């Protein structure tokens, strides 16, 4: 018999996401890709899925939209429902709680009865509605935890009152997750270090690779000028972006540095770009534009500091995205990256400006064949072991899905 589940999270239709993300200070692009990876994996494994999603909006005024309405859309023959909420402090959590519970009750009993709830992200309204559904209807729920809740807003400044509310929310989340039937985390440290979760069935899915075309032809920006290194993601000091840009500005590298994304450092990067034409701020690119820029790069960069407190509980989602391009990757040695990945990427041994420039210079000095072989090895690894269909199997196993149902 086919296994059926409800996904409760932040999935919304792509055009809608693009329209309402332009004004958002913290667009959830990476989290969205990861969540879609789970949906694709479930569908690829013949799981019956119903999707309930909320727009992943920063709270007003960080996103100027206040009212988010009800919508339905179709994805790979899966009926998806976008649920309504009011994007104002306080009301946002309450309206998401009400909408998610009503949506769950409707989904569980509509058509074939659902056998499990998969909650994406440790968000208290989702967890509370799943907990109530379990108590009332006996439906087990499993939680995908892409980051520890208290570390989800790295770089966000809060007042004392909001910090107090965030602390209460943290303990509520830990309790509600402890009452779940199992968890899926991006690093093993999350389930190991949180005492309330140690006894739960737990699996690690650090990331899910984007779909990789089978052919070898790629559309990229022609390399007529200087080689360029590319960073894409949040333009945030916590991600090592300021050190990277400052290091490049002070260097004499015969290359360019391209940065794609948005965040608090956008203005700083524009100032550096005005001083040094080798530095380019491309801003927020759509997926096709970003992929084209990535595939033309000499290397793709991750420069987070390994000693930052949050990296133990975080896997850099862009690492798999980078590896799936077939372009070489340069990354710092982060504790959240499983050791086997370092056979397929090059390492920046340190986070000082000198160490970053030294790594970039060494990469430029490699012959083209060596760089291409490293990129191809990474691509082959991603295709074989990190595709969506393979990546979600550990989570399906703790849900009790047998291979006869797949």
Coordinates of C-alpha atoms in Angstrom, one line a residue:
X1 CA 0.0 0.0 0.0
X2 CA 1.3 3.5 -0.9
X3 CA 2.5 5.5 2.0
X4 CA 0.9 9.0 2.4
X5 CA 2.1 12.0 4.3
X6 CA 1.4 15.7 4.7
X7 CA 4.3 18.2 4.3
X8 CA 3.9 21.3 6.5
X9 CA 6.4 24.1 5.9
X10 CA 7.2 27.0 3.6
X11 CA 6.8 25.8 0.1
X12 CA 5.0 28.2 -2.2
X13 CA 4.8 28.5 -6.0
X14 CA 7.9 29.9 -7.7
X15 CA 6.5 32.9 -9.4
X16 CA 4.7 34.0 -6.2
X17 CA 8.0 33.5 -4.2
X18 CA 9.9 35.6 -6.7
X19 CA 7.4 38.5 -6.7
X20 CA 7.2 38.8 -2.9
X21 CA 10.9 38.2 -2.1
X22 CA 12.3 41.2 -4.0
X23 CA 11.6 43.5 -1.0
X24 CA 12.5 41.0 1.7
X25 CA 15.7 41.7 3.7
X26 CA 16.3 38.0 4.4
X27 CA 15.0 36.0 1.4
X28 CA 14.9 32.2 2.3
X29 CA 16.3 31.0 -1.0
X30 CA 18.6 28.2 0.4
X31 CA 16.0 26.9 2.8
X32 CA 13.4 26.8 0.0
X33 CA 15.7 24.7 -2.2
X34 CA 16.4 22.3 0.6
X35 CA 12.7 21.9 1.3
X36 CA 11.9 21.3 -2.3
X37 CA 14.6 18.6 -2.2
X38 CA 12.5 16.6 0.3
X39 CA 9.4 17.0 -1.7
X40 CA 11.2 15.8 -4.9
X41 CA 12.6 12.9 -3.0
X42 CA 9.2 11.8 -1.6
X43 CA 7.7 12.0 -5.1
X44 CA 10.6 10.2 -6.7
X45 CA 10.0 7.4 -4.1
X46 CA 6.3 7.1 -4.9
X47 CA 5.1 8.6 -1.6
X48 CA 1.7 10.2 -1.7
X49 CA 2.2 13.8 -0.6
X50 CA -0.1 16.7 0.3
X51 CA 1.7 20.1 0.7
X52 CA 0.7 22.9 3.1
X53 CA 2.9 25.9 2.9
X54 CA 3.3 29.4 4.2
X55 CA 5.2 32.2 2.4
X56 CA 8.6 32.4 4.1
X57 CA 8.3 36.1 4.8
X58 CA 10.4 38.2 7.2
X59 CA 8.1 40.0 9.6
X60 CA 6.9 43.4 8.6
X61 CA 8.6 45.9 8.0
X62 CA 11.5 43.6 6.9
X63 CA 9.0 42.5 4.2
X64 CA 6.5 45.1 3.2
X65 CA 3.7 42.7 2.5
X66 CA 1.2 42.3 5.4
X67 CA -1.6 40.0 4.2
X68 CA -0.8 36.6 2.6
X69 CA -3.8 34.8 1.2
X70 CA -5.0 31.3 0.3
X71 CA -3.8 29.8 -2.9
X72 CA -3.6 26.4 -4.5
X73 CA -1.0 25.2 -7.1
X74 CA 0.3 22.1 -8.7
X75 CA 3.8 20.7 -8.6
X76 CA 4.7 17.3 -10.2
X77 CA 1.0 16.3 -9.9
X78 CA 1.1 17.1 -6.1
X79 CA -1.7 19.4 -5.0
X80 CA -0.1 22.2 -2.9
X81 CA -2.0 24.7 -0.7
X82 CA -0.6 28.1 0.3
X83 CA -2.1 29.0 3.6
X84 CA -3.1 32.6 4.8
X85 CA -1.6 34.6 7.6
X86 CA -1.1 38.2 8.8
X87 CA 2.6 39.3 8.6
X88 CA 2.6 41.5 11.7
X89 CA 4.5 40.8 15.0
X90 CA 2.5 38.5 17.3
X91 CA -0.3 38.1 14.7
X92 CA 2.0 36.2 12.4
X93 CA 2.5 33.3 14.8
X94 CA -1.1 33.2 15.9
X95 CA -2.5 33.2 12.4
X96 CA 0.0 30.6 11.2
X97 CA -1.0 28.4 14.1
X98 CA -4.7 28.6 13.3
X99 CA -4.2 28.2 9.5
X100 CA -1.8 25.3 9.9
X101 CA -4.1 23.3 12.3
X102 CA -7.1 23.8 10.1
X103 CA -5.1 22.9 7.1
X104 CA -3.7 19.7 8.7
X105 CA -7.2 18.5 9.8
X106 CA -8.4 19.1 6.2
X107 CA -5.4 17.3 4.7
X108 CA -5.4 14.4 7.0
X109 CA -8.9 13.3 6.2
X110 CA -9.2 14.5 2.6
X111 CA -9.0 11.6 0.2
X112 CA -6.6 8.9 1.4
X113 CA -5.9 9.3 5.1
X114 CA -2.4 10.5 5.8
X115 CA -0.1 8.3 7.8
X116 CA 2.4 10.9 8.9
X117 CA 3.1 14.7 9.1
X118 CA 6.5 15.9 8.0
X119 CA 7.2 19.3 9.5
X120 CA 9.9 21.3 7.8
X121 CA 11.7 23.6 10.2
X122 CA 11.3 23.9 14.0
X123 CA 8.7 26.6 13.8
X124 CA 6.5 26.8 16.9
X125 CA 3.1 27.2 15.1
X126 CA 3.8 24.2 12.9
X127 CA 5.0 22.1 15.8
X128 CA 2.1 23.0 18.0
X129 CA -0.5 22.2 15.3
X130 CA 1.3 18.9 14.6
X131 CA 1.4 18.1 18.3
X132 CA -2.4 18.8 18.7
X133 CA -3.1 16.7 15.6
X134 CA -1.1 13.8 17.0
X135 CA -3.0 14.0 20.4
X136 CA -6.4 14.2 18.7
X137 CA -6.0 11.9 15.7
X138 CA -3.0 9.7 16.5
X139 CA -1.0 11.0 13.5
X140 CA 2.8 10.8 14.1
X141 CA 4.9 13.8 13.2
X142 CA 8.5 14.0 12.2
X143 CA 10.6 17.2 12.1
X144 CA 13.2 18.3 9.6
X145 CA 15.6 20.7 11.5
X146 CA 17.8 22.6 9.0
X147 CA 19.2 24.8 11.8
X148 CA 18.8 25.2 15.5
X149 CA 15.9 27.7 16.0
X150 CA 18.0 30.1 18.1
X151 CA 20.6 30.3 15.3
X152 CA 18.2 30.8 12.4
X153 CA 18.5 34.6 12.4
X154 CA 22.3 35.0 12.4
X155 CA 23.0 38.7 12.0
X156 CA 19.5 39.9 13.0
X157 CA 19.4 42.6 15.7
X158 CA 16.6 42.4 18.3
X159 CA 15.5 44.5 21.3
X160 CA 15.3 43.1 24.8
X161 CA 11.6 42.3 24.7
X162 CA 11.9 40.4 21.4
X163 CA 14.9 38.6 22.7
X164 CA 12.9 37.4 25.8
X165 CA 10.1 36.2 23.5
X166 CA 12.6 34.4 21.3
X167 CA 14.0 32.7 24.4
X168 CA 10.5 31.5 25.4
X169 CA 9.9 30.3 21.9
X170 CA 13.2 28.3 22.0
X171 CA 12.1 26.3 25.0
X172 CA 8.6 25.7 23.6
X173 CA 10.2 24.4 20.3
X174 CA 12.5 22.1 22.2
X175 CA 9.6 20.6 24.1
X176 CA 7.4 20.2 21.0
X177 CA 10.2 18.6 19.1
X178 CA 10.8 16.2 22.0
X179 CA 7.2 15.0 21.6
X180 CA 7.7 14.2 17.9
X181 CA 8.2 10.7 16.5
X182 CA 11.6 11.5 15.1
X183 CA 13.9 14.1 13.7
X184 CA 16.0 14.7 10.6
X185 CA 18.9 17.1 11.2
X186 CA 21.6 18.6 9.0
X187 CA 24.4 17.7 11.4
X188 CA 24.7 15.0 14.0
X189 CA 25.6 17.6 16.6
X190 CA 22.0 18.9 16.8
X191 CA 20.5 15.6 18.0
X192 CA 23.6 14.8 20.1
X193 CA 23.9 18.2 21.9
X194 CA 20.2 18.9 22.8
X195 CA 19.5 16.6 25.8
X196 CA 15.7 16.7 25.2
X197 CA 16.2 15.2 21.8
X198 CA 18.8 12.5 22.4
X199 CA 16.3 9.6 22.8
X200 CA 14.4 10.4 19.6
X201 CA 14.9 8.4 16.4
X202 CA 17.3 10.7 14.5
X203 CA 18.8 10.7 11.0
X204 CA 21.2 13.2 9.3
X205 CA 20.5 14.6 5.9
X206 CA 23.0 17.4 5.6
X207 CA 21.8 18.5 2.2
X208 CA 20.0 17.5 -1.0
X209 CA 21.7 18.3 -4.4
X210 CA 19.7 20.2 -7.0
X211 CA 18.7 18.2 -10.1
X212 CA 21.8 17.8 -12.3
X213 CA 21.2 17.4 -16.1
X214 CA 22.7 14.2 -17.5
X215 CA 24.4 15.9 -20.4
X216 CA 27.8 17.6 -20.2
X217 CA 26.8 20.8 -22.0
X218 CA 26.4 23.8 -19.7
X219 CA 25.5 27.3 -20.5
X220 CA 28.0 29.7 -18.8
X221 CA 29.3 33.2 -19.1
X222 CA 32.0 33.2 -21.7
X223 CA 35.5 33.6 -20.2
X224 CA 36.8 36.3 -22.4
X225 CA 38.2 38.5 -19.7
X226 CA 39.8 37.8 -16.4
X227 CA 39.0 34.6 -14.4
X228 CA 36.6 35.3 -11.5
X229 CA 35.8 33.8 -8.2
X230 CA 32.1 33.8 -7.2
X231 CA 30.3 33.9 -3.9
X232 CA 26.5 33.5 -3.8
X233 CA 24.3 33.8 -0.7
X234 CA 23.6 36.1 2.2
X235 CA 25.8 39.2 2.2
X236 CA 26.4 39.0 5.9
X237 CA 29.5 39.5 8.0
X238 CA 28.7 36.3 9.9
X239 CA 29.3 34.4 6.6
X240 CA 32.8 35.8 6.2
X241 CA 31.8 38.0 3.3
X242 CA 33.4 41.2 4.7
X243 CA 36.7 39.5 5.3
X244 CA 36.6 38.0 1.8
X245 CA 35.9 41.3 0.1
X246 CA 38.5 43.2 2.2
X247 CA 41.1 40.5 1.5
X248 CA 40.5 40.7 -2.3
X249 CA 40.6 44.5 -2.2
X250 CA 44.0 44.5 -0.5
X251 CA 45.4 41.8 -2.9
X252 CA 47.1 42.1 -6.3
X253 CA 45.3 39.0 -7.7
X254 CA 44.9 39.1 -11.5
X255 CA 41.2 38.0 -11.2
X256 CA 37.8 39.3 -10.3
X257 CA 35.5 38.7 -7.3
X258 CA 31.8 38.4 -8.1
X259 CA 29.2 38.4 -5.3
X260 CA 25.5 37.5 -5.8
X261 CA 22.8 37.9 -3.1
X262 CA 21.5 40.5 -0.7
X263 CA 22.0 41.5 2.9
X264 CA 23.5 44.1 5.2
X265 CA 26.8 44.2 3.4
X266 CA 25.4 45.2 0.0
X267 CA 26.4 48.9 0.6
X268 CA 29.9 48.0 1.8
X269 CA 30.4 45.9 -1.3
X270 CA 29.2 48.7 -3.6
X271 CA 31.8 51.0 -1.9
X272 CA 34.6 48.5 -2.5
X273 CA 33.5 48.0 -6.1
X274 CA 33.7 51.7 -6.7
X275 CA 37.3 51.6 -5.4
X276 CA 38.3 48.4 -7.3
X277 CA 36.8 47.4 -10.6
X278 CA 37.8 43.7 -9.9
X279 CA 35.0 43.5 -7.3
X280 CA 31.5 43.2 -8.7
X281 CA 28.2 43.2 -6.8
X282 CA 25.6 41.4 -9.0
X283 CA 22.8 41.6 -6.4
X284 CA 20.0 39.2 -6.2
X285 CA 19.9 36.9 -9.3
X286 CA 17.2 34.5 -10.4
X287 CA 18.1 30.9 -10.6
X288 CA 19.0 30.8 -14.3
X289 CA 21.1 33.9 -14.0
X290 CA 22.9 32.5 -10.9
X291 CA 23.6 29.1 -12.5
X292 CA 25.0 30.8 -15.6
X293 CA 27.3 32.9 -13.4
X294 CA 28.4 30.0 -11.3
X295 CA 29.3 27.8 -14.3
X296 CA 31.6 30.4 -15.7
X297 CA 33.6 30.9 -12.5
X298 CA 37.2 29.7 -11.8
X299 CA 36.0 28.6 -8.4
X300 CA 33.0 29.0 -6.1
X301 CA 33.6 30.2 -2.5
X302 CA 32.5 29.5 1.0
X303 CA 34.3 31.6 3.6
X304 CA 32.5 31.1 6.9
X305 CA 34.7 31.0 9.9
X306 CA 35.0 27.5 11.4
X307 CA 35.1 28.8 15.0
X308 CA 31.7 30.7 14.8
X309 CA 29.3 29.2 17.3
X310 CA 26.6 28.4 14.8
X311 CA 28.6 26.4 12.3
X312 CA 28.7 23.2 14.4
X313 CA 24.9 23.0 13.9
X314 CA 24.8 24.1 10.3
X315 CA 25.7 22.6 6.9
X316 CA 26.4 25.2 4.2
X317 CA 23.6 24.4 1.8
X318 CA 25.3 26.2 -1.1
X319 CA 28.1 23.6 -1.0
X320 CA 25.9 20.9 -2.7
X321 CA 24.6 23.6 -5.1
X322 CA 28.1 24.5 -5.9
X323 CA 29.3 20.9 -6.4
X324 CA 26.4 20.2 -8.7
X325 CA 27.7 22.8 -11.2
X326 CA 30.9 20.8 -11.9
X327 CA 32.9 23.9 -11.0
X328 CA 35.7 23.6 -8.3
X329 CA 34.8 24.7 -4.8
X330 CA 37.0 26.5 -2.2
X331 CA 35.7 26.3 1.3
X332 CA 36.8 26.7 4.9
X333 CA 36.9 23.5 6.9
X334 CA 33.6 23.8 8.7
X335 CA 32.7 21.3 11.4
X336 CA 29.2 20.8 10.0
X337 CA 30.6 19.4 6.7
X338 CA 31.0 15.6 6.8
X339 CA 34.6 14.6 6.3
X340 CA 34.0 12.7 3.0
X341 CA 33.2 16.0 1.2
X342 CA 36.8 17.2 1.6
X343 CA 37.9 14.6 -1.0
X344 CA 36.0 16.6 -3.6
X345 CA 36.6 20.3 -2.7
X346 CA 39.7 22.4 -1.9
X347 CA 40.2 23.9 1.5
X348 CA 40.9 27.4 2.6
X349 CA 43.2 26.8 5.6
X350 CA 42.2 29.7 7.8
X351 CA 40.0 32.8 7.7
X352 CA 42.5 35.6 7.8
X353 CA 42.8 37.9 4.8
X354 CA 46.3 36.5 4.0
X355 CA 45.1 32.9 4.2
X356 CA 42.1 33.6 1.9
X357 CA 44.2 35.3 -0.7
X358 CA 46.8 32.6 -0.5
X359 CA 44.2 29.9 -1.3
X360 CA 42.8 31.9 -4.2
X361 CA 46.3 32.5 -5.6
X362 CA 47.1 28.8 -5.3
X363 CA 43.9 27.9 -7.1
X364 CA 44.7 30.3 -10.0
X365 CA 48.1 28.7 -10.4
X366 CA 46.6 25.2 -11.0
X367 CA 46.4 24.0 -14.5
X368 CA 43.0 24.0 -16.2
X369 CA 42.9 20.2 -16.4
X370 CA 43.4 19.8 -12.6
X371 CA 40.7 22.2 -11.8
X372 CA 38.2 20.6 -14.3
X373 CA 39.0 17.1 -12.9
X374 CA 38.2 18.3 -9.3
X375 CA 35.0 19.8 -10.4
X376 CA 33.9 16.7 -12.3
X377 CA 34.7 14.4 -9.3
X378 CA 32.5 16.6 -7.1
X379 CA 29.7 16.5 -9.7
X380 CA 29.9 12.7 -9.9
X381 CA 29.8 12.4 -6.1
X382 CA 26.7 14.6 -6.0
X383 CA 24.9 12.7 -8.7
X384 CA 25.4 9.3 -7.1
X385 CA 25.0 10.0 -3.4
X386 CA 23.1 13.3 -2.8
X387 CA 20.3 13.2 -5.3
X388 CA 16.8 13.8 -3.8
X389 CA 15.6 10.2 -4.2
X390 CA 18.6 8.8 -2.3
X391 CA 18.9 11.6 0.3
X392 CA 15.4 11.2 1.8
X393 CA 15.6 7.4 2.3
X394 CA 16.9 7.7 5.9
X395 CA 13.9 9.9 6.9
X396 CA 11.4 7.5 5.2
X397 CA 13.0 4.6 7.1
X398 CA 12.3 6.2 10.5
X399 CA 8.8 6.9 9.4
X400 CA 8.4 3.2 8.9
X401 CA 8.2 3.1 5.1
X402 CA 9.1 -0.3 3.7
X403 CA 10.8 -0.8 0.4
X404 CA 7.6 -2.5 -0.8
X405 CA 5.8 0.9 -0.5
X406 CA 8.5 2.7 -2.5

